Coordinates of C-alpha atoms in Angstrom, one line a residue:
Chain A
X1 CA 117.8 83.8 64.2
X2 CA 115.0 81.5 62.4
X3 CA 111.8 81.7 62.6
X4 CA 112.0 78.7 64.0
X5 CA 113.9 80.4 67.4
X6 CA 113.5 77.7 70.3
X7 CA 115.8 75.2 68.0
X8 CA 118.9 77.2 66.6
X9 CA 120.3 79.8 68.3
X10 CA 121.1 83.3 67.0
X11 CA 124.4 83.8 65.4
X12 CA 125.1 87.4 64.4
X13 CA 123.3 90.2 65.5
X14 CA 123.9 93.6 63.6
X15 CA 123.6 97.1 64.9
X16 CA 123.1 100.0 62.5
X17 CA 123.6 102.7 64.5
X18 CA 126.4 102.6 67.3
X19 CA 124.7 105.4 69.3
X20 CA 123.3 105.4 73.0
X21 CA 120.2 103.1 71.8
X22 CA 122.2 101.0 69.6
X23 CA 125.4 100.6 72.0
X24 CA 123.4 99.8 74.5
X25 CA 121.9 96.7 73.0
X26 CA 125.2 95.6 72.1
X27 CA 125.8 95.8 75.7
X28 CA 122.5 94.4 76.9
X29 CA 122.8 91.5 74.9
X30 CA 126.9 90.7 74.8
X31 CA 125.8 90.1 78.3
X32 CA 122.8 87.7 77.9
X33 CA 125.1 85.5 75.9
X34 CA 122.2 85.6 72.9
X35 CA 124.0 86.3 69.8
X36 CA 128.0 84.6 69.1
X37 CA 128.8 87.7 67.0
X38 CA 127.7 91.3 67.5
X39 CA 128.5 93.2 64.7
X40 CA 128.6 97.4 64.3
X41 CA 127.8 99.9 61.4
X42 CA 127.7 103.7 62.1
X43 CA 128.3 107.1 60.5
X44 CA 130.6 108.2 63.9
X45 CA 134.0 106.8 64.1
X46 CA 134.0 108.1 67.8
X47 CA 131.1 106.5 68.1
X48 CA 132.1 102.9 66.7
X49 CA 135.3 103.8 68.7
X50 CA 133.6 103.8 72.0
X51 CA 131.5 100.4 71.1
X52 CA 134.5 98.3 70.1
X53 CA 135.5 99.8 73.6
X54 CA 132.9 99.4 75.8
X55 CA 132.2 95.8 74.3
X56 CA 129.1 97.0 73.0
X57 CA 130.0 95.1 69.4
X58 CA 132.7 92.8 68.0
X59 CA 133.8 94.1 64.7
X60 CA 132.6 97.3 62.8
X61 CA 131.5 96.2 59.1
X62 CA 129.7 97.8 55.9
X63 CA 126.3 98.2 55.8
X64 CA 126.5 95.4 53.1
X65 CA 128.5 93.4 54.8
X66 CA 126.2 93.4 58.0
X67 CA 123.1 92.8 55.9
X68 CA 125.1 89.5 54.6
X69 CA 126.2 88.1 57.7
X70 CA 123.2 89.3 60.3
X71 CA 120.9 87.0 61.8
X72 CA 119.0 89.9 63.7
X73 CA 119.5 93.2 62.1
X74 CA 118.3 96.2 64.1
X75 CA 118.4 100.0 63.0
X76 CA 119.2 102.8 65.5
X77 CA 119.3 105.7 63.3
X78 CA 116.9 109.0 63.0
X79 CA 113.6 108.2 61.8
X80 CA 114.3 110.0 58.5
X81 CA 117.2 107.6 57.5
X82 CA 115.5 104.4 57.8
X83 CA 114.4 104.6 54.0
X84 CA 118.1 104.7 53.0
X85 CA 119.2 102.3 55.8
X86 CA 117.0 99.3 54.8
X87 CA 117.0 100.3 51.1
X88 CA 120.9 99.8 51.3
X89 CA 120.4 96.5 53.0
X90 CA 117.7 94.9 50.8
X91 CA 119.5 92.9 48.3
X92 CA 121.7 91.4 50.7
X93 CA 119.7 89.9 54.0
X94 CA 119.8 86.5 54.6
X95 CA 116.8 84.7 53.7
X96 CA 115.5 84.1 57.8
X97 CA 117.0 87.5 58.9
X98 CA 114.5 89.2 61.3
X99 CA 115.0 93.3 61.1
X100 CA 113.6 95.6 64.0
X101 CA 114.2 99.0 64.3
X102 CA 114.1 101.4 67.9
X103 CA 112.8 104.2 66.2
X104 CA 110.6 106.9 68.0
X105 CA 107.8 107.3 65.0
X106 CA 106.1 104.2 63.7
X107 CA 103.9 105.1 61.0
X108 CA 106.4 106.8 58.8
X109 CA 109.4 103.8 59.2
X110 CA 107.1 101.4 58.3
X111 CA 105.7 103.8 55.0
X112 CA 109.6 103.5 54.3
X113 CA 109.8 100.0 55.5
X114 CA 107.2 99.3 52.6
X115 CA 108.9 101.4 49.8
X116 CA 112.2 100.0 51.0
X117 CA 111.9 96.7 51.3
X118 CA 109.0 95.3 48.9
X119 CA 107.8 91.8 49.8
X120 CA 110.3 91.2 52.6
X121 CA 109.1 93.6 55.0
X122 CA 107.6 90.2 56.5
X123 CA 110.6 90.2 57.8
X124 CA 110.6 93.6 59.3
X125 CA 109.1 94.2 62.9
X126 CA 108.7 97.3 63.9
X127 CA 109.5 98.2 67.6
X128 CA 110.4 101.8 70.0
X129 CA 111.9 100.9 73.3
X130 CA 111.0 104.0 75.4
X131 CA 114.4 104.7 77.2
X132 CA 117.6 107.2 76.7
X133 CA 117.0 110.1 77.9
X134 CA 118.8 113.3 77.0
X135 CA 122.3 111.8 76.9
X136 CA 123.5 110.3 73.4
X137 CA 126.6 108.6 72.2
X138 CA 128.1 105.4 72.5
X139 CA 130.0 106.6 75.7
X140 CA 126.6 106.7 77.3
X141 CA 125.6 103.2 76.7
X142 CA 124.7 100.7 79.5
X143 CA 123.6 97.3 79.8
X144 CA 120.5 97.6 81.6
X145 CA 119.8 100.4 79.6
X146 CA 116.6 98.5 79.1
X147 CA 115.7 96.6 82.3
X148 CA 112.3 97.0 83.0
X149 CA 111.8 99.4 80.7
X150 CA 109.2 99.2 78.0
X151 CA 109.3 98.2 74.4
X152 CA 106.3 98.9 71.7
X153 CA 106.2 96.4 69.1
X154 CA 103.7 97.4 66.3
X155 CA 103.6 94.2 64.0
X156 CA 102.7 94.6 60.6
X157 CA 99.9 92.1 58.6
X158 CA 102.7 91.2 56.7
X159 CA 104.7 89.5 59.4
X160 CA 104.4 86.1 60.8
X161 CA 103.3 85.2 64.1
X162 CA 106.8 83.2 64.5
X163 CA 108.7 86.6 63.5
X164 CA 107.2 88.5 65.7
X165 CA 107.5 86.6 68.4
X166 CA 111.2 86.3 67.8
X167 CA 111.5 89.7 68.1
X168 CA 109.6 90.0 71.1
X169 CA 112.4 87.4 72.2
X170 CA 114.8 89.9 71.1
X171 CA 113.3 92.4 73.1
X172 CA 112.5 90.7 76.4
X173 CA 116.2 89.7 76.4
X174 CA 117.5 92.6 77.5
X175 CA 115.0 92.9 80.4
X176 CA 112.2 95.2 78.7
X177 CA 108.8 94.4 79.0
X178 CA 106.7 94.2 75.7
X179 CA 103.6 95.8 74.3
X180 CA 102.0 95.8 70.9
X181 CA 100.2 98.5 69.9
X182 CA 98.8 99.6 66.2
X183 CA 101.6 102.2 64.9
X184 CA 98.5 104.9 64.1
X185 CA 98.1 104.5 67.8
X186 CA 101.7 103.9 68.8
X187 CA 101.9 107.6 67.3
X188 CA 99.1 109.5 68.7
X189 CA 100.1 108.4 72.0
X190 CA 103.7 109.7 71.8
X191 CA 103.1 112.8 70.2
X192 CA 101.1 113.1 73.2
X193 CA 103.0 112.0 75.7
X194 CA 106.5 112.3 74.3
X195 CA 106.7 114.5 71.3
X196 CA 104.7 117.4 72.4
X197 CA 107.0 117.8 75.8
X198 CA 110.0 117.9 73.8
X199 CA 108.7 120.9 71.4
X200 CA 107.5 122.9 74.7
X201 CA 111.0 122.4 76.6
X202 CA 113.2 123.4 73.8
X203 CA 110.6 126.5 72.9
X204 CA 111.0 126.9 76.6
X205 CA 115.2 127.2 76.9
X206 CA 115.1 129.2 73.6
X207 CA 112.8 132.0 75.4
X208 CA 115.0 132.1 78.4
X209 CA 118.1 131.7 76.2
X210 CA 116.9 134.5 74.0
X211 CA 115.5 137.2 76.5
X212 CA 118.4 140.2 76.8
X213 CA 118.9 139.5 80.4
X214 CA 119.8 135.2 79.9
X215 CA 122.4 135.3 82.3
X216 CA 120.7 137.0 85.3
X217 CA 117.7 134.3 84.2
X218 CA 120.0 131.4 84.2
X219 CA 121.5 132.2 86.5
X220 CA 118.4 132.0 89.1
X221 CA 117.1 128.9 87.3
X222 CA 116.3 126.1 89.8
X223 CA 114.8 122.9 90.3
X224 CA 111.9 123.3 88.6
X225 CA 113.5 124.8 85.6
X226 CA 116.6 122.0 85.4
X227 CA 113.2 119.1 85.4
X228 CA 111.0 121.3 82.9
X229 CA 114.6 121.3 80.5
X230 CA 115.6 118.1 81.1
X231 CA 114.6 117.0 77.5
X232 CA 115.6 120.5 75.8
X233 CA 119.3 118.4 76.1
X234 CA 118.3 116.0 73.1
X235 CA 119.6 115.4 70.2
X236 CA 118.6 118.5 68.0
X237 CA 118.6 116.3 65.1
X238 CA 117.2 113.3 66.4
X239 CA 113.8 115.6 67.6
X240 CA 113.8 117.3 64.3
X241 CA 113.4 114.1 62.3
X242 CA 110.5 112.9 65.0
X243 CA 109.0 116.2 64.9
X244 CA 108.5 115.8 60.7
X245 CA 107.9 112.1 61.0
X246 CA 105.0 112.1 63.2
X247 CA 103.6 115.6 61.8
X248 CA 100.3 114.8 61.6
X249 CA 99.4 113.6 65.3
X250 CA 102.0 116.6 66.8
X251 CA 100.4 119.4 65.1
X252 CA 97.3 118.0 66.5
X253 CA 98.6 118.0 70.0
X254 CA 100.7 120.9 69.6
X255 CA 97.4 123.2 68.3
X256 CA 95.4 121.9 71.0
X257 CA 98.0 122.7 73.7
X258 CA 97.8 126.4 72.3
X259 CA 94.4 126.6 72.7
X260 CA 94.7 125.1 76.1
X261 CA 97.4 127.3 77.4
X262 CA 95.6 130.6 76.2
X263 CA 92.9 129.7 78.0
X264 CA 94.9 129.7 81.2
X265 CA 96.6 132.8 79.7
X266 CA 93.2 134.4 79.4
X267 CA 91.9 133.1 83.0
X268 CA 94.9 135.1 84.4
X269 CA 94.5 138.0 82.9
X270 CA 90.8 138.3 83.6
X271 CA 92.0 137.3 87.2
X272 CA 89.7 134.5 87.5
X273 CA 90.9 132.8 90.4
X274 CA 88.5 130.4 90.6
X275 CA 88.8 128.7 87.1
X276 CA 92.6 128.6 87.6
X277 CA 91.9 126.8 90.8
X278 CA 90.0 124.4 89.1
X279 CA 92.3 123.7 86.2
X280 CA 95.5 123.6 88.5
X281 CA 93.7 121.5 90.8
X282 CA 92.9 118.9 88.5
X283 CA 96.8 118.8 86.6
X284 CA 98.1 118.7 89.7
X285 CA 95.7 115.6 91.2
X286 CA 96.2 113.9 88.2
X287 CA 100.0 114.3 88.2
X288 CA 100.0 112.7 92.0
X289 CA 97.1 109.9 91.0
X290 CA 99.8 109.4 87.9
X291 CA 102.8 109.4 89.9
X292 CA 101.6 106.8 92.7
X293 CA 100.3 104.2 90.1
Chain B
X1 CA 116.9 140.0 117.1
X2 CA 117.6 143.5 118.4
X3 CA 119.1 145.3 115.2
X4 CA 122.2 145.5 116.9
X5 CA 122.4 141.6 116.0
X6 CA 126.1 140.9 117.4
X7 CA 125.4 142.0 121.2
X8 CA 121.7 139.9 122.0
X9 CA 121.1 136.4 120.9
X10 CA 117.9 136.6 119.3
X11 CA 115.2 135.1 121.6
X12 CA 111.8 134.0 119.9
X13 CA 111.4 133.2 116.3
X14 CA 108.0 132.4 115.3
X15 CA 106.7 130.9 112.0
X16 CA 103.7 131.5 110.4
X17 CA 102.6 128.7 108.0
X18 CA 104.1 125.4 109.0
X19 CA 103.8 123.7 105.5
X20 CA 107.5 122.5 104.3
X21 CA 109.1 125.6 103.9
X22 CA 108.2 127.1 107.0
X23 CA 108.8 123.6 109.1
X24 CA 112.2 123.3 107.4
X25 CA 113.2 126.9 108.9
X26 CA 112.1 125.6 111.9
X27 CA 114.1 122.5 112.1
X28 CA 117.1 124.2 110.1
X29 CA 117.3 127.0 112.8
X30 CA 116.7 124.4 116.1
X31 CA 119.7 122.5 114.6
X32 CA 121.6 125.9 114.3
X33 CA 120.0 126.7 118.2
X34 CA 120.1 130.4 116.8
X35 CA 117.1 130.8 118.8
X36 CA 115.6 129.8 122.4
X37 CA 111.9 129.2 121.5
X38 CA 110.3 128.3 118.0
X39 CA 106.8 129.4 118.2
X40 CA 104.8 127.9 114.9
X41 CA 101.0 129.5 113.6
X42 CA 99.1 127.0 111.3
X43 CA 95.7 126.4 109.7
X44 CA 96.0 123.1 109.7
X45 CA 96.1 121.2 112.5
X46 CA 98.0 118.1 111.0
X47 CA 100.8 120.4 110.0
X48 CA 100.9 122.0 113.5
X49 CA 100.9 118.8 114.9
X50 CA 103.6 117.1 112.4
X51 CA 105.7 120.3 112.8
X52 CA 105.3 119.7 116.6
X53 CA 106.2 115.7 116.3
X54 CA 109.6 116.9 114.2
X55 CA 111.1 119.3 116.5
X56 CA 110.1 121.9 114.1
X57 CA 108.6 124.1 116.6
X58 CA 108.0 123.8 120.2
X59 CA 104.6 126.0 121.0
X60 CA 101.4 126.1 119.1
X61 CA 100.4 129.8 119.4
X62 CA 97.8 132.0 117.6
X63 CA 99.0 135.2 115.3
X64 CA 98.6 137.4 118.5
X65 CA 100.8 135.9 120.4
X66 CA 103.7 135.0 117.7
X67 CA 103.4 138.9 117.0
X68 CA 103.5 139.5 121.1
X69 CA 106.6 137.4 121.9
X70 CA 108.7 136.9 118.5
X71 CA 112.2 139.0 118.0
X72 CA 111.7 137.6 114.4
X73 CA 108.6 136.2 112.5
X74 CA 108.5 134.5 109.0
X75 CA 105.7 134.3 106.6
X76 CA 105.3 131.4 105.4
X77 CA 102.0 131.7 103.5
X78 CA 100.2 131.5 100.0
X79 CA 101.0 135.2 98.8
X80 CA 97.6 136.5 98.7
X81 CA 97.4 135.4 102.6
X82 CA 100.1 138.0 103.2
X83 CA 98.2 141.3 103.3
X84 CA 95.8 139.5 106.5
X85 CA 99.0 138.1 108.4
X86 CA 100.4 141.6 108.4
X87 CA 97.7 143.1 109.0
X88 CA 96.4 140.7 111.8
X89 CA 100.1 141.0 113.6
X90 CA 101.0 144.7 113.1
X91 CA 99.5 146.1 116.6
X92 CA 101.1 143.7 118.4
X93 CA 104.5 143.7 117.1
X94 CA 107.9 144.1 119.2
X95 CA 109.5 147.6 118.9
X96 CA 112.8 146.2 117.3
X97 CA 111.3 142.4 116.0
X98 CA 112.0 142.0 112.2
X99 CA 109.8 140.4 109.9
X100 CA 110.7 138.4 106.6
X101 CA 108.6 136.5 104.3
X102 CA 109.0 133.4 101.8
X103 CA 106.8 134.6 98.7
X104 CA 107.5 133.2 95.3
X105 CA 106.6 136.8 93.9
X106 CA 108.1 139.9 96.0
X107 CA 106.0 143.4 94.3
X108 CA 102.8 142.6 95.3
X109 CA 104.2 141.1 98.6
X110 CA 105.5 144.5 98.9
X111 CA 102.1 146.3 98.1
X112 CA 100.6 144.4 100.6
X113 CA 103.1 144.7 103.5
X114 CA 103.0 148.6 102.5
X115 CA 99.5 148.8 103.0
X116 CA 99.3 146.4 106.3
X117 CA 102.4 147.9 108.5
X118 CA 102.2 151.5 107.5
X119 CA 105.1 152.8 109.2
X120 CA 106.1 149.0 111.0
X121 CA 106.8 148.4 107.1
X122 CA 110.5 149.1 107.7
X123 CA 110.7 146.0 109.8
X124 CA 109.7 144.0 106.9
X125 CA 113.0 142.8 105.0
X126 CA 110.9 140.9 102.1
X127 CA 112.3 137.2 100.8
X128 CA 112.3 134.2 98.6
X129 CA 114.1 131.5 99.1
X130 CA 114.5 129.1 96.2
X131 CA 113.8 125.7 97.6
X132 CA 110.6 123.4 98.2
X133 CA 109.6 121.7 95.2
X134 CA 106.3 119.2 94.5
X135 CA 106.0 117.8 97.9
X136 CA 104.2 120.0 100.6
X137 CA 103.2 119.6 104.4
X138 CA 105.1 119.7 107.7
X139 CA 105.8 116.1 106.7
X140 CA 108.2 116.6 103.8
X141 CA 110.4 119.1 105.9
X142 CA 113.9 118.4 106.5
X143 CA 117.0 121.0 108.4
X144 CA 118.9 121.0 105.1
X145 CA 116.3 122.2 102.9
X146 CA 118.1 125.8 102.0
X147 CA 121.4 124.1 102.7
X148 CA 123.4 125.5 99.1
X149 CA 120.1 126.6 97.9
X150 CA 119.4 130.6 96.7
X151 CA 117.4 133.0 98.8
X152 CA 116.8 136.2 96.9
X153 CA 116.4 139.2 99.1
X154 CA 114.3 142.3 98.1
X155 CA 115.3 145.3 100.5
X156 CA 113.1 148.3 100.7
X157 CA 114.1 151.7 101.0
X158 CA 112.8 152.1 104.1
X159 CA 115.0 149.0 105.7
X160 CA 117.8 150.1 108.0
X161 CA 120.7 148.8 106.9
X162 CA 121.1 146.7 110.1
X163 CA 117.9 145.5 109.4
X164 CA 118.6 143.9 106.1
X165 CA 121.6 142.4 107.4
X166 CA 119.9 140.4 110.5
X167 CA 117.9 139.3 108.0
X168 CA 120.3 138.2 105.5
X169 CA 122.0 136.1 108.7
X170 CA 119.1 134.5 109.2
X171 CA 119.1 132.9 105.9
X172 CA 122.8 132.1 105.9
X173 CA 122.4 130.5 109.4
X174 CA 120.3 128.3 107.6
X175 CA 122.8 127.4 105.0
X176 CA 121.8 129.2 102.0
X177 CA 123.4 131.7 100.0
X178 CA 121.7 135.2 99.6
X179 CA 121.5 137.9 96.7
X180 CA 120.2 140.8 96.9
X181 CA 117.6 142.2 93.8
X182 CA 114.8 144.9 93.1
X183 CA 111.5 143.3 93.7
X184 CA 110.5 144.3 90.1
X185 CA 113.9 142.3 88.6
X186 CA 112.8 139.6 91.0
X187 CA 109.5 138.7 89.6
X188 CA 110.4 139.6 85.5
X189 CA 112.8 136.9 86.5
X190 CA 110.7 134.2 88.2
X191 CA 108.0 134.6 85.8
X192 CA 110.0 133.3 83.1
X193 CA 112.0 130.4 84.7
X194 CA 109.6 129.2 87.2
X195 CA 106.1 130.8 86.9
X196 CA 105.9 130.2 83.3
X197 CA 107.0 126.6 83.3
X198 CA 104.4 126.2 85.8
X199 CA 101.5 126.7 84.1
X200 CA 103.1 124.8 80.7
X201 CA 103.4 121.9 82.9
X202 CA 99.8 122.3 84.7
X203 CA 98.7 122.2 81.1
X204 CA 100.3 119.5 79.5
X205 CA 98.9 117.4 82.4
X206 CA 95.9 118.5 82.0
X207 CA 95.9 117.9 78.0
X208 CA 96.7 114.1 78.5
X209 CA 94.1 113.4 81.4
X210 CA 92.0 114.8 79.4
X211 CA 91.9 112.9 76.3
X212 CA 89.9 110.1 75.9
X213 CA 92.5 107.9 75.3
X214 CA 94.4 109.2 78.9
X215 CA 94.6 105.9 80.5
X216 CA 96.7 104.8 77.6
X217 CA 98.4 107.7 77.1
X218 CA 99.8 107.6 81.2
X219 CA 100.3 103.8 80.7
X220 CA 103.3 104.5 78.2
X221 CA 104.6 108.1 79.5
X222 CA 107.9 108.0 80.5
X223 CA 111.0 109.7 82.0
X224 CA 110.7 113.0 79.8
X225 CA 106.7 113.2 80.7
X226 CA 108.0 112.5 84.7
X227 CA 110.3 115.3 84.4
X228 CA 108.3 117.7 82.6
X229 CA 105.6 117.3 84.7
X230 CA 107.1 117.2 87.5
X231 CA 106.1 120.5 89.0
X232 CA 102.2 119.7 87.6
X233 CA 101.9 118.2 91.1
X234 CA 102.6 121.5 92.7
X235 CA 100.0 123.1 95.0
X236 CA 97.1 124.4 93.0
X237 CA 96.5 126.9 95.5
X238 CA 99.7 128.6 95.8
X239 CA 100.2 128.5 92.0
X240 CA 96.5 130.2 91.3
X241 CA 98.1 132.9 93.6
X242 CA 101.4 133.3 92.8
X243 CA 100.1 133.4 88.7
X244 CA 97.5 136.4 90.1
X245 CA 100.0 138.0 92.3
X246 CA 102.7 138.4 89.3
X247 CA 99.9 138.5 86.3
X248 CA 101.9 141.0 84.6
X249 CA 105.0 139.7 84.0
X250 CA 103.7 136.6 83.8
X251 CA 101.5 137.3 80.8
X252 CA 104.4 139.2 79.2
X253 CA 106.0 135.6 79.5
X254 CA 103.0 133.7 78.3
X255 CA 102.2 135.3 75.3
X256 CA 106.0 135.4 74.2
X257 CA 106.2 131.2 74.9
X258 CA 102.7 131.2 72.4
X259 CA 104.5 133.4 69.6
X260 CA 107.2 131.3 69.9
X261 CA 105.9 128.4 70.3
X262 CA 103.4 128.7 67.3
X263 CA 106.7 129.3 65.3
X264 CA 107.8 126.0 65.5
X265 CA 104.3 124.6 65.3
X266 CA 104.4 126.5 62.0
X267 CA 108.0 125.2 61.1
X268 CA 106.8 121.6 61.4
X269 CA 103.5 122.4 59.3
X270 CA 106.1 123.8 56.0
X271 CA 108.0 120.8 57.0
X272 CA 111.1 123.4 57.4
X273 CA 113.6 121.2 58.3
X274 CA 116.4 123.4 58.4
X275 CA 114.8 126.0 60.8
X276 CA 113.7 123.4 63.5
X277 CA 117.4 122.1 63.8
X278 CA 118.3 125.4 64.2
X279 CA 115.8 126.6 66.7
X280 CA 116.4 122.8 68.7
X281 CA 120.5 123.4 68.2
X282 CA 120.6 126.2 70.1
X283 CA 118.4 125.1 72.7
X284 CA 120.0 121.9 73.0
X285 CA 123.4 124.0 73.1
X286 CA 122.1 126.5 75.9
X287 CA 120.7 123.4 77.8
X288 CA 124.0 122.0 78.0
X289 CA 125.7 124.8 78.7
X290 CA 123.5 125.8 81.6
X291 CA 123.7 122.4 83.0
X292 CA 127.3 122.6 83.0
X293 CA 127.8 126.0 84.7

């Protein structure tokens, strides 16, 4: 892909990272037609397996290799393997090759987007498409994976308008809407909104898992439970990496929500019905009012 | 219901508190015809009515004369309401009419119904069926609500065998499946896989509409937030009385999720790795496991 992206059109695309999020862009855009070669780099042999498979990618290559040939790189890996991932790639991308990345954290890919990469990070544009789920693996991979959902691009000064729009290209073109956002903000939001709720459910399963009488527990779990869990399924590793990478804004979140929940705590125990009322009422009228937007 | 269940077709059931669980007894058990009236007591008129327009009942009556004519009667009410139904209904109960309940927290259910019938309290075969969810009102009832789903039955000592069994019939016929537990077991239970996640999720909704940035913050959250919070749109009232009526497992619960989950705030902090992927691993692992049982 050029810069120049209404005149030529794309011919490789490369996927580092075969997983769910990666396979799934194979997917999404083997069937848009975009790119004439899809190409595949991953750690998983299962994984690159299940791609060449599904028809998620054409050919597995090197890292090197992919950086040579690639038109539109993107990197589906942890957070905390981008610095080696682009690292390994620098010397050998094409002048007019556009990287992206689907990363959950912003701040702390493009600190290693910087350190990695020098003067070309103009040609890196930083995005997180908010979908997956708990499932991972290529075997889990679809190619509306991203239909209608929503993509964060947070562009850096150094890129050009042209680039970024390209990507954006690269992003609508699998049926995801686009929003850009500053990656300070990007982060604060999702520790919020994302992060936080993935530290309580795990902290959550590990209590029930833990207590001496798990199997009665679980074995009584219902609805409520399987919904409040849902996330506790992800990828240990993947949520470790996020939980480092965006430190800062999820401690703040995360000591806040402790203050919060010992206030309900202490409102219980002092049985004061009336200031539980008022709390509950409010989640739960914002949690409706959220709901039927 | 006579207690001699096989010989007399039970006559009268009455329900009181026509909200979704008790309107989906209702339907459930006209679709089973177990019984030849459904008599319905309500606060609320649109639920009396709505429960009327579905078929769920087929009388409007007041507590009086649900006590007067019912063979069986089930409370359907916020627990703290139960003490005043019983009460209200004891001197007009039939000799041999049984009396169950659908609390989410069965010792002070108990407490109450001891202090309430006296004596009568061995015609009170205490219950909680495990089904409902967010939605509420006579409107989101359906017949197949306990169809597959758990109803946990407490017996007391002094419940006649026969009793207990009627009782337990009466939830089958509805298509549940029953278990029998101590009412003590019952709530240490509940308070960690339901109660508890309750008030997390109350207060991770309540964190993010309160920030200033909230509108943002709701714009971008996703499937994990959806599921997490889920159960945030659950009625405030019943959840300020079912966290009163089981405060003391409940806080047991509470303050062992903010050890715990100040652990792992303090992991992230020392930037230990090793002991988050741990901690995540085995929650992720138990997760899965549960999910597949």
């Amino acid at each position: 892909m050029t810069q120049n992206t209404s005149a030529v059109k794309p011919l490789t695309l490369g996927i580092v990272g075969v997983g769910l999020i990666g396979a799934s862009i194979g997917l999404a855009h083997k069937k848009a037609k975009t790119f004439d070669k899809v190409l595949g780099v991953g750690r998983s042999e299962a994984n690159l397996n299940e791609a060449i498979k599904l028809g998620a990618i054409d050919q597995v290559v090197s890292l090197e290799q992919c950086a040579k040939e690639s038109d539109v790189i993107v990197v589906c890996v942890p957070v905390a393997q981008t610095f080696s991932i682009l690292h390994a790639i620098e010397p050998h991308l094409k002048q007019n090759a556009l990287i992206t990345d689907a990363g959950s954290t912003k701040t702390d890919v493009i600190m290693a987007a910087k350190t990695a990469l020098g003067d070309k990070v103009a040609q890196f544009i930083p995005a997180h498409p908010i979908a997956g789920g708990a499932q991972h693996g290529a075997s889990a991979a679809k190619a509306d994976l991203y239909q209608g959902k929503e993509v964060i691009i947070c562009p850096l000064q150094e890129n050009a308008p042209a680039a970024v729009e390209a990507i954006n290209k690269f992003w609508l073109g699998m049926g995801a809407n686009t929003h850009r956002m500053s990656a300070l903000q990007h982060d604060a939001v999702f520790a919020a909104i994302s992060h936080l709720p993935h530290v309580l459910s795990f902290a959550l399963m590990l209590q029930v898992a833990n207590a001496e009488d798990a199997n009665v527990k679980l074995g009584h779990a219902g609805a409520g439970f399987r919904d409040f869990t849902r996330i506790a399924a992800s990828s240990p590793e993947m949520w470790r990496d996020i939980s480092l990478a965006n430190k800062t804004a999820l401690l703040k979140e995360m000591d806040q929500y402790l203050n919060l929940t010992k206030q309900l705590r202490d409102m219980i125990a002092k049985e004061d019905g009336d200031a539980l009322l008022k709390a509950f009422t409010r989640a739960s009228a914002e949690r409706q009012k959220w709901e039927g937007r």
